[in-house]
Short mmCIF file of C-alpha atoms in Angstrom, two decimals:
data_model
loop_
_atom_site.label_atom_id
_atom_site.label_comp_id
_atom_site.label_asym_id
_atom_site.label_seq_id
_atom_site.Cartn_x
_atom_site.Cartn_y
_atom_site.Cartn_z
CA UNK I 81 -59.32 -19.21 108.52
CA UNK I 82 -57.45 -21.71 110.35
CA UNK I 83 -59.58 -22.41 113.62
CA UNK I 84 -57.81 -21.55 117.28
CA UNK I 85 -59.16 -22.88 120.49
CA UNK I 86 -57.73 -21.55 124.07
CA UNK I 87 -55.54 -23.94 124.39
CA UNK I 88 -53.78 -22.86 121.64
CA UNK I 89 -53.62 -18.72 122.72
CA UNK I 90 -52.50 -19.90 125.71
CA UNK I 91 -49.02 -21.78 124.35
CA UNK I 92 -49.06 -18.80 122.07
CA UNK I 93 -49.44 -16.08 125.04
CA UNK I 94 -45.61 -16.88 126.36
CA UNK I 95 -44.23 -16.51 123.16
CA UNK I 96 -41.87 -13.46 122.22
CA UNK I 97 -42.95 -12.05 118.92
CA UNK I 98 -40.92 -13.14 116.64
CA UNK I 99 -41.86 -16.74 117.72
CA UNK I 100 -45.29 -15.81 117.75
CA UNK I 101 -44.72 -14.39 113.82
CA UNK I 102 -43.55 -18.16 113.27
CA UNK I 103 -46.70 -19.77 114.71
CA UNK I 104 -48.82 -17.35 112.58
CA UNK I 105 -47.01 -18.24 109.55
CA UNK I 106 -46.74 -21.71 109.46
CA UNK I 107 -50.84 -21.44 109.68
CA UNK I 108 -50.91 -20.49 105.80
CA UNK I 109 -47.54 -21.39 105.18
CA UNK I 110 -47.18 -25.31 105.07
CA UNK I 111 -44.41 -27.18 104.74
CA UNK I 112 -44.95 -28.33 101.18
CA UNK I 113 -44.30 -24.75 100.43
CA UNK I 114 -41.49 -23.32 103.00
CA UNK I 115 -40.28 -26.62 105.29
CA UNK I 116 -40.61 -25.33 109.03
CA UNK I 117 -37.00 -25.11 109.92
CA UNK I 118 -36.27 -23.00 106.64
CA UNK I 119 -39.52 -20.90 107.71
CA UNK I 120 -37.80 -20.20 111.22
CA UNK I 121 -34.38 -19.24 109.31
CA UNK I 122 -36.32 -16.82 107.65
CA UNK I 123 -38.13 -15.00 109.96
CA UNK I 124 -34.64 -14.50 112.41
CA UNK I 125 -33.05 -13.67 109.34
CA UNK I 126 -35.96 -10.94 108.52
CA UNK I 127 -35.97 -9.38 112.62
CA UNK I 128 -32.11 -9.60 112.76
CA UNK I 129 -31.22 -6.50 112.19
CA UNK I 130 -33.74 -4.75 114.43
CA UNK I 131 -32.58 -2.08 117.74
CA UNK I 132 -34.58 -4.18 120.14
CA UNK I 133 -34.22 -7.57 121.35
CA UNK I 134 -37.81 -8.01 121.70
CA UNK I 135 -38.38 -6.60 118.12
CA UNK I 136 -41.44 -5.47 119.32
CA UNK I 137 -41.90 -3.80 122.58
CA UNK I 138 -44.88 -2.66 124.44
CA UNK I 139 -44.36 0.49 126.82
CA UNK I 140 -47.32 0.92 129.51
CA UNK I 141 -48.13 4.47 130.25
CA UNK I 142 -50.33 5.59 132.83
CA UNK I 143 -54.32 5.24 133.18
CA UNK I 144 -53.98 1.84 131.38
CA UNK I 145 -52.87 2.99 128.46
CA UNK I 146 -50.10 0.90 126.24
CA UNK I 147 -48.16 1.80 123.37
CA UNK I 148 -47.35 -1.10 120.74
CA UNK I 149 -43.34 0.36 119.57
CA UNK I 150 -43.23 -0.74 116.15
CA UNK I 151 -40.49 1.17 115.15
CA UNK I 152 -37.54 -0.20 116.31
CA UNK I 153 -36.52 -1.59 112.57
CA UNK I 154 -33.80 0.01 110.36
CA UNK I 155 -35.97 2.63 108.77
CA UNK I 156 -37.97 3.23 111.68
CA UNK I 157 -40.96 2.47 109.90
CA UNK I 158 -43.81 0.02 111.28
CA UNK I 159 -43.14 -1.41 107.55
CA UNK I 160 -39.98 -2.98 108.21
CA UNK I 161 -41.93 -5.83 110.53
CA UNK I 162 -43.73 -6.91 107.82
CA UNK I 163 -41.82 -5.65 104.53
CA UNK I 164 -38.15 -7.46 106.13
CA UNK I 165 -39.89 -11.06 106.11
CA UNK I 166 -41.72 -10.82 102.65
CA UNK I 167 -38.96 -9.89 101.42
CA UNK I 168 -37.10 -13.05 102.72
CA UNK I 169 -40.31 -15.22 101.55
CA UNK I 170 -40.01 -14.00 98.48
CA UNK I 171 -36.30 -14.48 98.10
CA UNK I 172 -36.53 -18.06 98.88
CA UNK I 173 -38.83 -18.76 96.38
CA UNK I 174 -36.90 -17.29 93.99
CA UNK I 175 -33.62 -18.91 94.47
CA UNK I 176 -35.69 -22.25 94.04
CA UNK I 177 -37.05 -21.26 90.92
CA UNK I 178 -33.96 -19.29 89.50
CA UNK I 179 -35.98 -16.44 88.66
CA UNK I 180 -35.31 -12.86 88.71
CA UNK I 181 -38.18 -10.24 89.54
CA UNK I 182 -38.24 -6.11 89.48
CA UNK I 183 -40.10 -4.24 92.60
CA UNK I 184 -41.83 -1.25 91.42
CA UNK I 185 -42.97 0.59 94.33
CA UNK I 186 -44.63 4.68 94.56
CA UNK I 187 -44.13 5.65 97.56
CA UNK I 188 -45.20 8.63 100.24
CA UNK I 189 -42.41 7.89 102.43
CA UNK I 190 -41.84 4.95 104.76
CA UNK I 191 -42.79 2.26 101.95
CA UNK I 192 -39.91 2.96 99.79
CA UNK I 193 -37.30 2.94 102.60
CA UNK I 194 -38.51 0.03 104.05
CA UNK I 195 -38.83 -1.91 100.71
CA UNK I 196 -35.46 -0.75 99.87
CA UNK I 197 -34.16 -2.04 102.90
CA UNK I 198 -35.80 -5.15 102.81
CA UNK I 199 -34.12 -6.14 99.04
CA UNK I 200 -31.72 -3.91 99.08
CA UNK I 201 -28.68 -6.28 97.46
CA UNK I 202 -30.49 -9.30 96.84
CA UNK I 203 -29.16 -10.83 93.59
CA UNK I 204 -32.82 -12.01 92.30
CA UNK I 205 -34.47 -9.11 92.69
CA UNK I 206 -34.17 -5.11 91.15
CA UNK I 207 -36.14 -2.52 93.29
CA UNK I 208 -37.32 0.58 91.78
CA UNK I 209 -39.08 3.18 93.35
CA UNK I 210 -40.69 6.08 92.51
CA UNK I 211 -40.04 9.15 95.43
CA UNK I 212 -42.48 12.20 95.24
CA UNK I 213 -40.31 15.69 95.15
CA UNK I 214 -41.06 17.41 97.97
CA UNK I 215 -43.73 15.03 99.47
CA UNK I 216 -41.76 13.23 101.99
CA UNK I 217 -39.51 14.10 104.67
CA UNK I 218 -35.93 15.07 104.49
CA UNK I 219 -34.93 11.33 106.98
CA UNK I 220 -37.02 9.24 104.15
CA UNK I 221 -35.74 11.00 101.03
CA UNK I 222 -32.29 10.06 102.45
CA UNK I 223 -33.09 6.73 103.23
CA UNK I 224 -33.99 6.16 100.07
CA UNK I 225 -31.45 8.09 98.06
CA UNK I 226 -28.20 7.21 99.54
CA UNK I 227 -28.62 3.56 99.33
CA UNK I 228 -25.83 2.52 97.04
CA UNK I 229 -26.45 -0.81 95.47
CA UNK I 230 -26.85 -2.28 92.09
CA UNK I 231 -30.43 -3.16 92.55
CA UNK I 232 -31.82 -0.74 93.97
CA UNK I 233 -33.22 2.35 91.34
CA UNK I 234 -34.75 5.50 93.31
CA UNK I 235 -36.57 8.14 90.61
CA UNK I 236 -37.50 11.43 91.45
CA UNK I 237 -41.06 12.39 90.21
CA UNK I 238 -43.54 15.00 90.02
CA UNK I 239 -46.87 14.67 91.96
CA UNK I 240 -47.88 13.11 95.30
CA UNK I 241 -47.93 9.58 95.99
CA UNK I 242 -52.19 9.26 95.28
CA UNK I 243 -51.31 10.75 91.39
CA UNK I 244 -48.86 7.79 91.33
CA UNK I 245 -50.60 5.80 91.74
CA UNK I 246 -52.27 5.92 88.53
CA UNK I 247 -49.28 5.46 86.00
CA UNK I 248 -47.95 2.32 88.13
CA UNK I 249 -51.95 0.86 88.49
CA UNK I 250 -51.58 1.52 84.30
CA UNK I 251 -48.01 -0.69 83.89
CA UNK I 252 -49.71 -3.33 85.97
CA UNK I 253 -52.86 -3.26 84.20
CA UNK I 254 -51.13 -4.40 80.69
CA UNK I 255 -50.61 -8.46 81.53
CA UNK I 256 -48.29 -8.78 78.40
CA UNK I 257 -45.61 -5.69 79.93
CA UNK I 258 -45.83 -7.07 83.44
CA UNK I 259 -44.97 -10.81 81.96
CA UNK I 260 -42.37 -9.76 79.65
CA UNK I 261 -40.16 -7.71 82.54
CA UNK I 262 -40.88 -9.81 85.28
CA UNK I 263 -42.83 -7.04 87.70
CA UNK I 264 -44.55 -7.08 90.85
CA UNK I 265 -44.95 -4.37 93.99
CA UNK I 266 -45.01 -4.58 97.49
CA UNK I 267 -48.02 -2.32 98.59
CA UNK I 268 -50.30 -2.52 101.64
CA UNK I 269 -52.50 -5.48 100.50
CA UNK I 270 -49.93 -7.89 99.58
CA UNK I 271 -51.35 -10.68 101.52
CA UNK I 272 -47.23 -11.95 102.98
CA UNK I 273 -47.27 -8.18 104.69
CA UNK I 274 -51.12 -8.31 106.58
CA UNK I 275 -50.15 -12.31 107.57
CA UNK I 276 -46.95 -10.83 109.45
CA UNK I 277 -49.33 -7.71 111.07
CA UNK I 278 -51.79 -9.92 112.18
CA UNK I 279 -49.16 -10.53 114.82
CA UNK I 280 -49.56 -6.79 116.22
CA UNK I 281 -52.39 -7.61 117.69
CA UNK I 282 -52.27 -11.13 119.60
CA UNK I 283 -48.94 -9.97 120.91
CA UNK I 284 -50.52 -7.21 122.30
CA UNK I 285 -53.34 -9.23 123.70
CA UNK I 286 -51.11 -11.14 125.24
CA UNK I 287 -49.46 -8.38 126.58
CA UNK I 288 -52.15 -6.57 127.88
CA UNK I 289 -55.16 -9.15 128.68
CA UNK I 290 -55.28 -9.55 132.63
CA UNK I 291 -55.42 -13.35 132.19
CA UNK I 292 -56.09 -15.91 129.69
CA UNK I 293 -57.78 -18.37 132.56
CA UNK I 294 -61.41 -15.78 132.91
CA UNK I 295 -64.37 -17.38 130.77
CA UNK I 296 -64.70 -15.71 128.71
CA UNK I 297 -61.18 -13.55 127.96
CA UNK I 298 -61.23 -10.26 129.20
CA UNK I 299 -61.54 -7.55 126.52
CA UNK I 300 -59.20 -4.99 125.38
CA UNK I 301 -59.41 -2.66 123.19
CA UNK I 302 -57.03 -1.44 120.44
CA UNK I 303 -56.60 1.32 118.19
CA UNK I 304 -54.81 1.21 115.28
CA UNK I 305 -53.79 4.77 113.14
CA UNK I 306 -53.71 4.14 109.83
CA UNK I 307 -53.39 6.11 106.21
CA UNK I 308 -54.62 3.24 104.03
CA UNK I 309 -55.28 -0.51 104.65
CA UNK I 310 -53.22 -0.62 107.47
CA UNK I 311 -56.38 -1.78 110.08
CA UNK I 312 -57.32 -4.63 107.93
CA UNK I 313 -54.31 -6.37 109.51
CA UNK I 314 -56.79 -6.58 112.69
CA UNK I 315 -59.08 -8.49 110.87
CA UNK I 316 -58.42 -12.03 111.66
CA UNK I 317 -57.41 -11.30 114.92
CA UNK I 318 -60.70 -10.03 115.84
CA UNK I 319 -62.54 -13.04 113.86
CA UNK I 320 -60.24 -15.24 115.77
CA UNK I 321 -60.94 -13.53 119.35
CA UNK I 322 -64.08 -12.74 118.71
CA UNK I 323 -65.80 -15.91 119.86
CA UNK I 324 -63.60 -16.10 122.91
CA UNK I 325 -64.82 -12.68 124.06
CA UNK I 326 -67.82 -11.15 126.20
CA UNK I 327 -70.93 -10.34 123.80
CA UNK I 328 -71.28 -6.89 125.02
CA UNK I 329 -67.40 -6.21 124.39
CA UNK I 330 -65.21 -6.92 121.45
CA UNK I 331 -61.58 -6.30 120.23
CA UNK I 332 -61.50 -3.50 117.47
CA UNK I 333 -59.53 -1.84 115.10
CA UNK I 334 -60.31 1.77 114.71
CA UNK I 335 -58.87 4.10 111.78
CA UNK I 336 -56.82 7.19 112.85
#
């Protein structure tokens, strides 16, 4: 991990979040691979379409509680932060290598909405997803089926979304059928989606830290509900802050 000293939290504490999601990125994201300015285009590109001007908001309630509001995307998902800019990364890299790729995605809700939304008419890539019957609410089955482009492919199925897992973990298991149709997904632990989360959690530092002048930085703590692998997105936040913070305290990620 890319090392951060205070100096560096500090420039980063004024920033609004999407400029903070373009510090983050160009960490792992060097110019040999995306050149800064195209990097930038991206990301507004990605957050352009969102109901808030901040993208991200942070409401403070009473007793010192604060409430990240990640849902002010298109689906309404927390998904569409991160989902919205891999799907720009990924489009980029395809134009440049005139390639075409299909999304399969299973989904138990807010994944498949916000993936659909995030390629939905993009001429390099076909989305199909797979919706459980009866597994997801009315809003999301909508979102999903009345989406009427040529690349995007919603299939009703029987199950939940942990039994399908197991037919799409079998497609991706055979190398040879992957290669020959050009596949991929866009699940939790695609590495593009927890880079753009790790922003979550220095913006609301930032946000909610007292000051960033106190040796060492105050602590704050943060929970984070999640279904799956959503809380690993903490992780390099809290390696990052970690040194910076009281021994007795520490910033943490808890599972809901």
């Amino acid at each position: 991990l890319p090392q951060l000293g205070r100096e560096t939290l500090h420039e980063w504490s004024t920033l609004s979040y999407p400029s903070l999601v373009k510090e983050l990125c160009s960490l792992f994201i060097g110019p040999e691979l995306i050149p800064r300015d195209d990097l930038n285009d991206l990301i507004d590109r990605a957050f352009s379409r969102f109901r808030h001007r901040e993208v991200v908001h942070l409401s403070r309630l009473r007793n010192g509680l604060n409430v990240l509001e990640l849902w002010h995307g298109v689906t309404y998902a927390f998904k569409d932060l991160s989902l919205c800019c891999t799907a720009q990364f990924l489009q980029y890299f395809l134009e440049k290598r005139k390639r075409h790729i299909t999304v399969v995605v299973g989904t138990s809700g807010d994944t498949g909405s916000a993936a659909i939304e995030s390629v939905q008419g993009a001429k390099n890539v076909d989305i199909i997803v797979l919706l459980p019957k009866g597994h997801c609410t009315k809003i999301q089955e909508l979102q999903m089926t009345t989406v009427l482009r040529e690349n995007v492919h919603v299939f009703g199925v029987e199950g939940n979304s942990d039994e399908l897992d197991e037919p799409i973990k079998t497609v991706f298991a055979d190398m040879a059928f992957v290669k020959k149709h050009n596949l991929m997904s866009l699940n939790s632990i695609n590495w593009s989606r927890v880079l753009v989360q790790i922003a979550h959690h220095f913006f609301a530092y930032f946000r909610c830290a007292p000051s960033l002048d106190m040796h060492p930085l105050p602590p704050v703590e943060v929970v984070v509900p999640t279904g799956a692998a959503g809380n690993l997105a903490a992780l390099p936040a809290v390696v990052w802050l970690l040194p910076l913070q009281p021994s007795s305290r520490r910033l943490c990620g808890l599972p809901g």
